[in-house]
Amino acid sequence: MTRWIIFIIIYLILTVYGFQAIKTITKYSWVHYIFIAIAIIIVGNFIFQFASSSEGRVLSPSKSYAFGFLLSFMSLNLVLVPILLGEDIIRSALGLYDKLVTKESFYLPSRRKFVSQIALGLAAIPFSSLLYGMYKGKYNFRVLNYTLHFEDLPDAFDGYKITQISDIHSGSFDNKAKIEYAVDLINEQQSDVLLFTGDMVNNKASEMIPWKDTFKRLKAKDGKFSVLGNHDYGDYVDWPNKEDKAQNLEDLMTIQKEIGFDLLLNEHRYLQKDGQRIALVGVENWGKGGFKKAGDLKKASSKIQPEDFKILMSHDPSHWEAEVINDAYKYHLTLSGHTHGMQFGIEIPGWIKWSPVKWRYKHWAGIYEELDQYINVNRGFGYLGYPGRVGIWPEITVIELKKGIKEV
């Protein structure tokens, strides 16, 4: 109860400052009423949604949108507050100066219209960006192409193409046409193999049932392979008993099989071509920071040879730094996801790549190289929590393997 009171107090303070800016800019009372109505509707819906019971601790679509609209509205007011508060300090200082120095009565100058206009103009940037992220950004699918060179790549796999997707989070989807478009986009890449690096659902396996036929259409001539992510185990649901939780995982594994994925549970497969092979290793989720550590790299690789060319699928990129790159076996390429790039950031290829998630994950999006080994951290196919994406778009990764040394 206390946190709700604190939240409402903070919300009221921010809203009051936003209202002050609106009043300064326009004298039309209907604009004032609309602003107040929007503020009440947003906070009312948020309280209603989050006071209601939920099947899992991960947000349902309705709760996600309630959170998204609240975040957008508060971002508007959060930008306004420091600007208008700064103006209030200056206004108060001028009034005190008149009172103490000129001996006149205390007079507080009125707000300046141009200051409020500047404040609202700046505040409109994050506000409109967050709304755009909810409306279009979450389905703004991008195909990112990389070419990686390896001296010890088997000759038969020179030019071999891998498509990676990650973090489907089907429990968040609300537009079938957009998802079908993305599946078609994946198939258009005509890669040799399709690899999915975990988090098919948010809470329960049943979330994937409406989307099963859509994802069945995914194609790759050498097969479709997958691993589990932290959300796939049902750990974010308060199950009535262990049996129901175990059945949920069994149901998810069955769904993956029906879609056509070969799910690797701390095991490996060989991809074969012209009498040569590369080892595809898949571990269960292993993550730092309180996440499940079911992944067993030793078990997954126990039946492959040290000299094999190896591709590792591991959902959480923290596994790479903690265990993979210093392992006795060399894992030439690791494929991960999990971070979503926080679904928010700024990326201009060749210039800047930034997201707040970098403060938690050293490897959070794209290709990294250490100790002659690579990792690609996919930015995710779906979304979670905030129902949108701003600057960090949903990703389909295509990696081409090349024999030899990269030209500088």
PDB file of N, CA, C and O in Angstrom, residues 292-362:
ATOM      1  N   LYS A 292      18.425 -18.849 -14.079  1.00  0.00           N
ATOM      2  CA  LYS A 292      18.610 -20.300 -14.024  1.00  0.00           C
ATOM      3  C   LYS A 292      19.943 -20.706 -14.639  1.00  0.00           C
ATOM      4  O   LYS A 292      20.345 -20.188 -15.681  1.00  0.00           O
ATOM      5  N   LYS A 293      20.590 -21.651 -13.980  1.00  0.00           N
ATOM      6  CA  LYS A 293      21.860 -22.185 -14.473  1.00  0.00           C
ATOM      7  C   LYS A 293      21.716 -23.681 -14.737  1.00  0.00           C
ATOM      8  O   LYS A 293      22.323 -24.517 -14.081  1.00  0.00           O
ATOM      9  N   ALA A 294      20.887 -24.002 -15.727  1.00  0.00           N
ATOM     10  CA  ALA A 294      20.672 -25.401 -16.090  1.00  0.00           C
ATOM     11  C   ALA A 294      21.634 -25.851 -17.182  1.00  0.00           C
ATOM     12  O   ALA A 294      21.745 -27.037 -17.470  1.00  0.00           O
ATOM     13  N   GLY A 295      22.313 -24.896 -17.801  1.00  0.00           N
ATOM     14  CA  GLY A 295      23.232 -25.235 -18.888  1.00  0.00           C
ATOM     15  C   GLY A 295      24.441 -26.005 -18.401  1.00  0.00           C
ATOM     16  O   GLY A 295      25.042 -25.666 -17.386  1.00  0.00           O
ATOM     17  N   ASP A 296      24.796 -27.041 -19.145  1.00  0.00           N
ATOM     18  CA  ASP A 296      25.942 -27.890 -18.799  1.00  0.00           C
ATOM     19  C   ASP A 296      26.810 -28.033 -20.052  1.00  0.00           C
ATOM     20  O   ASP A 296      26.569 -28.898 -20.894  1.00  0.00           O
ATOM     21  N   LEU A 297      27.805 -27.167 -20.162  1.00  0.00           N
ATOM     22  CA  LEU A 297      28.641 -27.130 -21.351  1.00  0.00           C
ATOM     23  C   LEU A 297      29.440 -28.425 -21.520  1.00  0.00           C
ATOM     24  O   LEU A 297      29.610 -28.917 -22.641  1.00  0.00           O
ATOM     25  N   LYS A 298      29.933 -28.971 -20.427  1.00  0.00           N
ATOM     26  CA  LYS A 298      30.727 -30.204 -20.499  1.00  0.00           C
ATOM     27  C   LYS A 298      29.883 -31.366 -21.015  1.00  0.00           C
ATOM     28  O   LYS A 298      30.311 -32.144 -21.864  1.00  0.00           O
ATOM     29  N   LYS A 299      28.674 -31.470 -20.492  1.00  0.00           N
ATOM     30  CA  LYS A 299      27.783 -32.544 -20.929  1.00  0.00           C
ATOM     31  C   LYS A 299      27.418 -32.380 -22.396  1.00  0.00           C
ATOM     32  O   LYS A 299      27.428 -33.348 -23.163  1.00  0.00           O
ATOM     33  N   ALA A 300      27.115 -31.142 -22.787  1.00  0.00           N
ATOM     34  CA  ALA A 300      26.695 -30.880 -24.172  1.00  0.00           C
ATOM     35  C   ALA A 300      27.789 -31.220 -25.170  1.00  0.00           C
ATOM     36  O   ALA A 300      27.505 -31.612 -26.306  1.00  0.00           O
ATOM     37  N   SER A 301      29.052 -31.080 -24.767  1.00  0.00           N
ATOM     38  CA  SER A 301      30.188 -31.282 -25.672  1.00  0.00           C
ATOM     39  C   SER A 301      30.932 -32.588 -25.434  1.00  0.00           C
ATOM     40  O   SER A 301      31.993 -32.809 -26.022  1.00  0.00           O
ATOM     41  N   SER A 302      30.373 -33.430 -24.599  1.00  0.00           N
ATOM     42  CA  SER A 302      31.115 -34.629 -24.179  1.00  0.00           C
ATOM     43  C   SER A 302      31.389 -35.608 -25.325  1.00  0.00           C
ATOM     44  O   SER A 302      32.342 -36.386 -25.254  1.00  0.00           O
ATOM     45  N   LYS A 303      30.594 -35.558 -26.374  1.00  0.00           N
ATOM     46  CA  LYS A 303      30.755 -36.537 -27.446  1.00  0.00           C
ATOM     47  C   LYS A 303      31.256 -35.928 -28.753  1.00  0.00           C
ATOM     48  O   LYS A 303      31.180 -36.556 -29.813  1.00  0.00           O
ATOM     49  N   ILE A 304      31.778 -34.706 -28.678  1.00  0.00           N
ATOM     50  CA  ILE A 304      32.368 -34.103 -29.878  1.00  0.00           C
ATOM     51  C   ILE A 304      33.881 -34.079 -29.724  1.00  0.00           C
ATOM     52  O   ILE A 304      34.415 -34.263 -28.627  1.00  0.00           O
ATOM     53  N   GLN A 305      34.582 -33.829 -30.813  1.00  0.00           N
ATOM     54  CA  GLN A 305      36.029 -33.869 -30.798  1.00  0.00           C
ATOM     55  C   GLN A 305      36.618 -32.465 -30.610  1.00  0.00           C
ATOM     56  O   GLN A 305      36.044 -31.476 -31.073  1.00  0.00           O
ATOM     57  N   PRO A 306      37.755 -32.361 -29.926  1.00  0.00           N
ATOM     58  CA  PRO A 306      38.372 -31.043 -29.711  1.00  0.00           C
ATOM     59  C   PRO A 306      38.640 -30.296 -31.002  1.00  0.00           C
ATOM     60  O   PRO A 306      38.553 -29.068 -31.048  1.00  0.00           O
ATOM     61  N   GLU A 307      38.963 -31.022 -32.060  1.00  0.00           N
ATOM     62  CA  GLU A 307      39.325 -30.362 -33.319  1.00  0.00           C
ATOM     63  C   GLU A 307      38.103 -29.976 -34.161  1.00  0.00           C
ATOM     64  O   GLU A 307      38.234 -29.300 -35.197  1.00  0.00           O
ATOM     65  N   ASP A 308      36.907 -30.362 -33.741  1.00  0.00           N
ATOM     66  CA  ASP A 308      35.709 -30.003 -34.494  1.00  0.00           C
ATOM     67  C   ASP A 308      35.504 -28.486 -34.514  1.00  0.00           C
ATOM     68  O   ASP A 308      35.764 -27.788 -33.522  1.00  0.00           O
ATOM     69  N   PHE A 309      35.022 -27.981 -35.626  1.00  0.00           N
ATOM     70  CA  PHE A 309      34.571 -26.592 -35.679  1.00  0.00           C
ATOM     71  C   PHE A 309      33.237 -26.543 -34.935  1.00  0.00           C
ATOM     72  O   PHE A 309      32.331 -27.334 -35.208  1.00  0.00           O
ATOM     73  N   LYS A 310      33.097 -25.584 -34.003  1.00  0.00           N
ATOM     74  CA  LYS A 310      31.960 -25.622 -33.078  1.00  0.00           C
ATOM     75  C   LYS A 310      31.149 -24.329 -33.116  1.00  0.00           C
ATOM     76  O   LYS A 310      31.701 -23.231 -33.047  1.00  0.00           O
ATOM     77  N   ILE A 311      29.838 -24.494 -33.171  1.00  0.00           N
ATOM     78  CA  ILE A 311      28.889 -23.396 -32.986  1.00  0.00           C
ATOM     79  C   ILE A 311      28.080 -23.713 -31.741  1.00  0.00           C
ATOM     80  O   ILE A 311      27.502 -24.797 -31.620  1.00  0.00           O
ATOM     81  N   LEU A 312      28.053 -22.772 -30.816  1.00  0.00           N
ATOM     82  CA  LEU A 312      27.347 -22.971 -29.542  1.00  0.00           C
ATOM     83  C   LEU A 312      26.104 -22.099 -29.489  1.00  0.00           C
ATOM     84  O   LEU A 312      26.155 -20.910 -29.795  1.00  0.00           O
ATOM     85  N   MET A 313      25.003 -22.682 -29.087  1.00  0.00           N
ATOM     86  CA  MET A 313      23.770 -21.935 -28.832  1.00  0.00           C
ATOM     87  C   MET A 313      23.557 -21.864 -27.322  1.00  0.00           C
ATOM     88  O   MET A 313      23.383 -22.891 -26.664  1.00  0.00           O
ATOM     89  N   SER A 314      23.592 -20.642 -26.785  1.00  0.00           N
ATOM     90  CA  SER A 314      23.414 -20.425 -25.352  1.00  0.00           C
ATOM     91  C   SER A 314      22.640 -19.132 -25.164  1.00  0.00           C
ATOM     92  O   SER A 314      23.106 -18.055 -25.574  1.00  0.00           O
ATOM     93  N   HIS A 315      21.490 -19.198 -24.567  1.00  0.00           N
ATOM     94  CA  HIS A 315      20.550 -18.066 -24.538  1.00  0.00           C
ATOM     95  C   HIS A 315      21.129 -16.798 -23.943  1.00  0.00           C
ATOM     96  O   HIS A 315      20.959 -15.706 -24.502  1.00  0.00           O
ATOM     97  N   ASP A 316      21.810 -16.904 -22.832  1.00  0.00           N
ATOM     98  CA  ASP A 316      22.262 -15.732 -22.078  1.00  0.00           C
ATOM     99  C   ASP A 316      23.729 -15.437 -22.376  1.00  0.00           C
ATOM    100  O   ASP A 316      24.594 -16.282 -22.154  1.00  0.00           O
ATOM    101  N   PRO A 317      24.064 -14.230 -22.877  1.00  0.00           N
ATOM    102  CA  PRO A 317      25.461 -13.938 -23.240  1.00  0.00           C
ATOM    103  C   PRO A 317      26.422 -13.879 -22.062  1.00  0.00           C
ATOM    104  O   PRO A 317      27.636 -13.951 -22.262  1.00  0.00           O
ATOM    105  N   SER A 318      25.908 -13.771 -20.843  1.00  0.00           N
ATOM    106  CA  SER A 318      26.807 -13.791 -19.686  1.00  0.00           C
ATOM    107  C   SER A 318      27.503 -15.143 -19.557  1.00  0.00           C
ATOM    108  O   SER A 318      28.577 -15.249 -18.963  1.00  0.00           O
ATOM    109  N   HIS A 319      26.915 -16.182 -20.131  1.00  0.00           N
ATOM    110  CA  HIS A 319      27.525 -17.516 -20.127  1.00  0.00           C
ATOM    111  C   HIS A 319      28.837 -17.510 -20.901  1.00  0.00           C
ATOM    112  O   HIS A 319      29.807 -18.174 -20.520  1.00  0.00           O
ATOM    113  N   TRP A 320      28.860 -16.762 -22.007  1.00  0.00           N
ATOM    114  CA  TRP A 320      30.054 -16.720 -22.864  1.00  0.00           C
ATOM    115  C   TRP A 320      31.260 -16.217 -22.093  1.00  0.00           C
ATOM    116  O   TRP A 320      32.334 -16.846 -22.107  1.00  0.00           O
ATOM    117  N   GLU A 321      31.107 -15.101 -21.422  1.00  0.00           N
ATOM    118  CA  GLU A 321      32.224 -14.525 -20.676  1.00  0.00           C
ATOM    119  C   GLU A 321      32.595 -15.369 -19.467  1.00  0.00           C
ATOM    120  O   GLU A 321      33.770 -15.535 -19.138  1.00  0.00           O
ATOM    121  N   ALA A 322      31.586 -15.929 -18.792  1.00  0.00           N
ATOM    122  CA  ALA A 322      31.833 -16.647 -17.544  1.00  0.00           C
ATOM    123  C   ALA A 322      32.448 -18.028 -17.754  1.00  0.00           C
ATOM    124  O   ALA A 322      33.307 -18.455 -16.980  1.00  0.00           O
ATOM    125  N   GLU A 323      32.040 -18.741 -18.825  1.00  0.00           N
ATOM    126  CA  GLU A 323      32.476 -20.129 -18.974  1.00  0.00           C
ATOM    127  C   GLU A 323      33.008 -20.506 -20.353  1.00  0.00           C
ATOM    128  O   GLU A 323      33.887 -21.350 -20.458  1.00  0.00           O
ATOM    129  N   VAL A 324      32.480 -19.877 -21.386  1.00  0.00           N
ATOM    130  CA  VAL A 324      32.725 -20.388 -22.740  1.00  0.00           C
ATOM    131  C   VAL A 324      34.096 -20.009 -23.282  1.00  0.00           C
ATOM    132  O   VAL A 324      34.858 -20.876 -23.740  1.00  0.00           O
ATOM    133  N   ILE A 325      34.436 -18.723 -23.251  1.00  0.00           N
ATOM    134  CA  ILE A 325      35.660 -18.305 -23.956  1.00  0.00           C
ATOM    135  C   ILE A 325      36.930 -18.844 -23.301  1.00  0.00           C
ATOM    136  O   ILE A 325      37.976 -18.909 -23.959  1.00  0.00           O
ATOM    137  N   ASN A 326      36.855 -19.238 -22.043  1.00  0.00           N
ATOM    138  CA  ASN A 326      38.037 -19.787 -21.366  1.00  0.00           C
ATOM    139  C   ASN A 326      37.985 -21.305 -21.234  1.00  0.00           C
ATOM    140  O   ASN A 326      38.818 -21.897 -20.542  1.00  0.00           O
ATOM    141  N   ASP A 327      37.009 -21.931 -21.889  1.00  0.00           N
ATOM    142  CA  ASP A 327      36.901 -23.387 -21.851  1.00  0.00           C
ATOM    143  C   ASP A 327      38.052 -24.016 -22.634  1.00  0.00           C
ATOM    144  O   ASP A 327      38.627 -23.404 -23.535  1.00  0.00           O
ATOM    145  N   ALA A 328      38.386 -25.246 -22.250  1.00  0.00           N
ATOM    146  CA  ALA A 328      39.473 -25.956 -22.939  1.00  0.00           C
ATOM    147  C   ALA A 328      39.154 -26.171 -24.413  1.00  0.00           C
ATOM    148  O   ALA A 328      40.051 -26.168 -25.259  1.00  0.00           O
ATOM    149  N   TYR A 329      37.861 -26.348 -24.726  1.00  0.00           N
ATOM    150  CA  TYR A 329      37.434 -26.447 -26.112  1.00  0.00           C
ATOM    151  C   TYR A 329      37.275 -25.038 -26.679  1.00  0.00           C
ATOM    152  O   TYR A 329      36.864 -24.110 -25.980  1.00  0.00           O
ATOM    153  N   LYS A 330      37.589 -24.905 -27.947  1.00  0.00           N
ATOM    154  CA  LYS A 330      37.393 -23.620 -28.616  1.00  0.00           C
ATOM    155  C   LYS A 330      36.027 -23.621 -29.291  1.00  0.00           C
ATOM    156  O   LYS A 330      35.753 -24.423 -30.179  1.00  0.00           O
ATOM    157  N   TYR A 331      35.159 -22.699 -28.853  1.00  0.00           N
ATOM    158  CA  TYR A 331      33.849 -22.536 -29.473  1.00  0.00           C
ATOM    159  C   TYR A 331      33.946 -21.351 -30.433  1.00  0.00           C
ATOM    160  O   TYR A 331      33.947 -20.194 -30.007  1.00  0.00           O
ATOM    161  N   HIS A 332      34.037 -21.671 -31.704  1.00  0.00           N
ATOM    162  CA  HIS A 332      34.339 -20.654 -32.708  1.00  0.00           C
ATOM    163  C   HIS A 332      33.286 -19.546 -32.745  1.00  0.00           C
ATOM    164  O   HIS A 332      33.618 -18.368 -32.880  1.00  0.00           O
ATOM    165  N   LEU A 333      32.021 -19.938 -32.622  1.00  0.00           N
ATOM    166  CA  LEU A 333      30.924 -18.970 -32.693  1.00  0.00           C
ATOM    167  C   LEU A 333      29.859 -19.346 -31.678  1.00  0.00           C
ATOM    168  O   LEU A 333      29.391 -20.484 -31.653  1.00  0.00           O
ATOM    169  N   THR A 334      29.510 -18.384 -30.832  1.00  0.00           N
ATOM    170  CA  THR A 334      28.413 -18.558 -29.879  1.00  0.00           C
ATOM    171  C   THR A 334      27.271 -17.638 -30.293  1.00  0.00           C
ATOM    172  O   THR A 334      27.490 -16.485 -30.660  1.00  0.00           O
ATOM    173  N   LEU A 335      26.057 -18.167 -30.204  1.00  0.00           N
ATOM    174  CA  LEU A 335      24.864 -17.398 -30.539  1.00  0.00           C
ATOM    175  C   LEU A 335      23.992 -17.260 -29.293  1.00  0.00           C
ATOM    176  O   LEU A 335      23.641 -18.271 -28.673  1.00  0.00           O
ATOM    177  N   SER A 336      23.659 -16.019 -28.947  1.00  0.00           N
ATOM    178  CA  SER A 336      22.874 -15.732 -27.742  1.00  0.00           C
ATOM    179  C   SER A 336      21.795 -14.706 -28.048  1.00  0.00           C
ATOM    180  O   SER A 336      21.692 -14.180 -29.157  1.00  0.00           O
ATOM    181  N   GLY A 337      21.007 -14.395 -27.033  1.00  0.00           N
ATOM    182  CA  GLY A 337      19.969 -13.372 -27.120  1.00  0.00           C
ATOM    183  C   GLY A 337      19.771 -12.745 -25.751  1.00  0.00           C
ATOM    184  O   GLY A 337      20.674 -12.163 -25.188  1.00  0.00           O
ATOM    185  N   HIS A 338      18.579 -12.869 -25.215  1.00  0.00           N
ATOM    186  CA  HIS A 338      18.247 -12.553 -23.820  1.00  0.00           C
ATOM    187  C   HIS A 338      18.139 -11.066 -23.489  1.00  0.00           C
ATOM    188  O   HIS A 338      17.205 -10.646 -22.814  1.00  0.00           O
ATOM    189  N   THR A 339      19.051 -10.233 -23.947  1.00  0.00           N
ATOM    190  CA  THR A 339      19.099  -8.843 -23.474  1.00  0.00           C
ATOM    191  C   THR A 339      18.035  -7.959 -24.118  1.00  0.00           C
ATOM    192  O   THR A 339      17.649  -6.941 -23.541  1.00  0.00           O
ATOM    193  N   HIS A 340      17.586  -8.291 -25.317  1.00  0.00           N
ATOM    194  CA  HIS A 340      16.652  -7.478 -26.123  1.00  0.00           C
ATOM    195  C   HIS A 340      17.244  -6.109 -26.466  1.00  0.00           C
ATOM    196  O   HIS A 340      16.545  -5.251 -27.005  1.00  0.00           O
ATOM    197  N   GLY A 341      18.527  -5.878 -26.124  1.00  0.00           N
ATOM    198  CA  GLY A 341      19.067  -4.532 -26.243  1.00  0.00           C
ATOM    199  C   GLY A 341      18.271  -3.557 -25.402  1.00  0.00           C
ATOM    200  O   GLY A 341      18.286  -2.349 -25.628  1.00  0.00           O
ATOM    201  N   MET A 342      17.538  -4.101 -24.401  1.00  0.00           N
ATOM    202  CA  MET A 342      16.631  -3.361 -23.519  1.00  0.00           C
ATOM    203  C   MET A 342      15.459  -2.741 -24.293  1.00  0.00           C
ATOM    204  O   MET A 342      14.678  -1.984 -23.727  1.00  0.00           O
ATOM    205  N   GLN A 343      15.372  -3.038 -25.613  1.00  0.00           N
ATOM    206  CA  GLN A 343      14.308  -2.513 -26.481  1.00  0.00           C
ATOM    207  C   GLN A 343      14.342  -0.984 -26.581  1.00  0.00           C
ATOM    208  O   GLN A 343      13.395  -0.358 -27.054  1.00  0.00           O
ATOM    209  N   PHE A 344      15.440  -0.412 -26.133  1.00  0.00           N
ATOM    210  CA  PHE A 344      15.554   1.046 -26.159  1.00  0.00           C
ATOM    211  C   PHE A 344      17.015   1.426 -26.280  1.00  0.00           C
ATOM    212  O   PHE A 344      17.866   0.929 -25.543  1.00  0.00           O
ATOM    213  N   GLY A 345      17.328   2.318 -27.222  1.00  0.00           N
ATOM    214  CA  GLY A 345      18.704   2.774 -27.359  1.00  0.00           C
ATOM    215  C   GLY A 345      18.881   3.593 -28.618  1.00  0.00           C
ATOM    216  O   GLY A 345      17.908   3.987 -29.276  1.00  0.00           O
ATOM    217  N   ILE A 346      20.130   3.836 -28.942  1.00  0.00           N
ATOM    218  CA  ILE A 346      20.482   4.599 -30.137  1.00  0.00           C
ATOM    219  C   ILE A 346      21.524   3.806 -30.911  1.00  0.00           C
ATOM    220  O   ILE A 346      22.561   3.426 -30.358  1.00  0.00           O
ATOM    221  N   GLU A 347      21.242   3.554 -32.177  1.00  0.00           N
ATOM    222  CA  GLU A 347      22.202   2.851 -33.029  1.00  0.00           C
ATOM    223  C   GLU A 347      22.310   3.540 -34.373  1.00  0.00           C
ATOM    224  O   GLU A 347      21.319   3.684 -35.088  1.00  0.00           O
ATOM    225  N   ILE A 348      23.513   3.994 -34.694  1.00  0.00           N
ATOM    226  CA  ILE A 348      23.842   4.502 -36.019  1.00  0.00           C
ATOM    227  C   ILE A 348      25.083   3.730 -36.459  1.00  0.00           C
ATOM    228  O   ILE A 348      26.171   3.953 -35.916  1.00  0.00           O
ATOM    229  N   PRO A 349      24.930   2.768 -37.379  1.00  0.00           N
ATOM    230  CA  PRO A 349      26.052   1.897 -37.762  1.00  0.00           C
ATOM    231  C   PRO A 349      27.314   2.688 -38.092  1.00  0.00           C
ATOM    232  O   PRO A 349      27.282   3.641 -38.866  1.00  0.00           O
ATOM    233  N   GLY A 350      28.402   2.277 -37.456  1.00  0.00           N
ATOM    234  CA  GLY A 350      29.684   2.929 -37.675  1.00  0.00           C
ATOM    235  C   GLY A 350      29.907   4.162 -36.824  1.00  0.00           C
ATOM    236  O   GLY A 350      31.011   4.715 -36.802  1.00  0.00           O
ATOM    237  N   TRP A 351      28.861   4.611 -36.108  1.00  0.00           N
ATOM    238  CA  TRP A 351      28.965   5.827 -35.310  1.00  0.00           C
ATOM    239  C   TRP A 351      28.710   5.576 -33.833  1.00  0.00           C
ATOM    240  O   TRP A 351      29.530   5.882 -32.984  1.00  0.00           O
ATOM    241  N   ILE A 352      27.547   5.011 -33.526  1.00  0.00           N
ATOM    242  CA  ILE A 352      27.201   4.852 -32.118  1.00  0.00           C
ATOM    243  C   ILE A 352      26.315   3.632 -31.936  1.00  0.00           C
ATOM    244  O   ILE A 352      25.483   3.306 -32.790  1.00  0.00           O
ATOM    245  N   LYS A 353      26.513   2.941 -30.829  1.00  0.00           N
ATOM    246  CA  LYS A 353      25.656   1.836 -30.403  1.00  0.00           C
ATOM    247  C   LYS A 353      25.550   1.929 -28.882  1.00  0.00           C
ATOM    248  O   LYS A 353      26.512   1.660 -28.168  1.00  0.00           O
ATOM    249  N   TRP A 354      24.375   2.353 -28.422  1.00  0.00           N
ATOM    250  CA  TRP A 354      24.226   2.595 -26.982  1.00  0.00           C
ATOM    251  C   TRP A 354      22.841   2.191 -26.501  1.00  0.00           C
ATOM    252  O   TRP A 354      21.837   2.414 -27.181  1.00  0.00           O
ATOM    253  N   SER A 355      22.805   1.588 -25.334  1.00  0.00           N
ATOM    254  CA  SER A 355      21.563   1.287 -24.634  1.00  0.00           C
ATOM    255  C   SER A 355      21.894   1.193 -23.154  1.00  0.00           C
ATOM    256  O   SER A 355      23.003   0.787 -22.778  1.00  0.00           O
ATOM    257  N   PRO A 356      20.958   1.546 -22.278  1.00  0.00           N
ATOM    258  CA  PRO A 356      21.212   1.406 -20.837  1.00  0.00           C
ATOM    259  C   PRO A 356      21.559  -0.015 -20.417  1.00  0.00           C
ATOM    260  O   PRO A 356      22.193  -0.213 -19.378  1.00  0.00           O
ATOM    261  N   VAL A 357      21.177  -1.007 -21.235  1.00  0.00           N
ATOM    262  CA  VAL A 357      21.457  -2.399 -20.870  1.00  0.00           C
ATOM    263  C   VAL A 357      22.958  -2.685 -20.831  1.00  0.00           C
ATOM    264  O   VAL A 357      23.404  -3.663 -20.216  1.00  0.00           O
ATOM    265  N   LYS A 358      23.779  -1.828 -21.456  1.00  0.00           N
ATOM    266  CA  LYS A 358      25.227  -2.029 -21.457  1.00  0.00           C
ATOM    267  C   LYS A 358      25.804  -1.955 -20.045  1.00  0.00           C
ATOM    268  O   LYS A 358      26.894  -2.456 -19.789  1.00  0.00           O
ATOM    269  N   TRP A 359      25.071  -1.318 -19.125  1.00  0.00           N
ATOM    270  CA  TRP A 359      25.556  -1.218 -17.746  1.00  0.00           C
ATOM    271  C   TRP A 359      25.388  -2.536 -16.993  1.00  0.00           C
ATOM    272  O   TRP A 359      25.942  -2.710 -15.923  1.00  0.00           O
ATOM    273  N   ARG A 360      24.594  -3.444 -17.565  1.00  0.00           N
ATOM    274  CA  ARG A 360      24.433  -4.755 -16.935  1.00  0.00           C
ATOM    275  C   ARG A 360      25.138  -5.859 -17.716  1.00  0.00           C
ATOM    276  O   ARG A 360      25.691  -6.781 -17.132  1.00  0.00           O
ATOM    277  N   TYR A 361      25.102  -5.762 -19.046  1.00  0.00           N
ATOM    278  CA  TYR A 361      25.699  -6.803 -19.884  1.00  0.00           C
ATOM    279  C   TYR A 361      26.831  -6.219 -20.714  1.00  0.00           C
ATOM    280  O   TYR A 361      26.617  -5.281 -21.482  1.00  0.00           O
ATOM    281  N   LYS A 362      27.993  -6.817 -20.573  1.00  0.00           N
ATOM    282  CA  LYS A 362      29.142  -6.379 -21.364  1.00  0.00           C
ATOM    283  C   LYS A 362      28.907  -6.633 -22.842  1.00  0.00           C
ATOM    284  O   LYS A 362      29.256  -5.820 -23.701  1.00  0.00           O
TER     285      LYS A 362
END
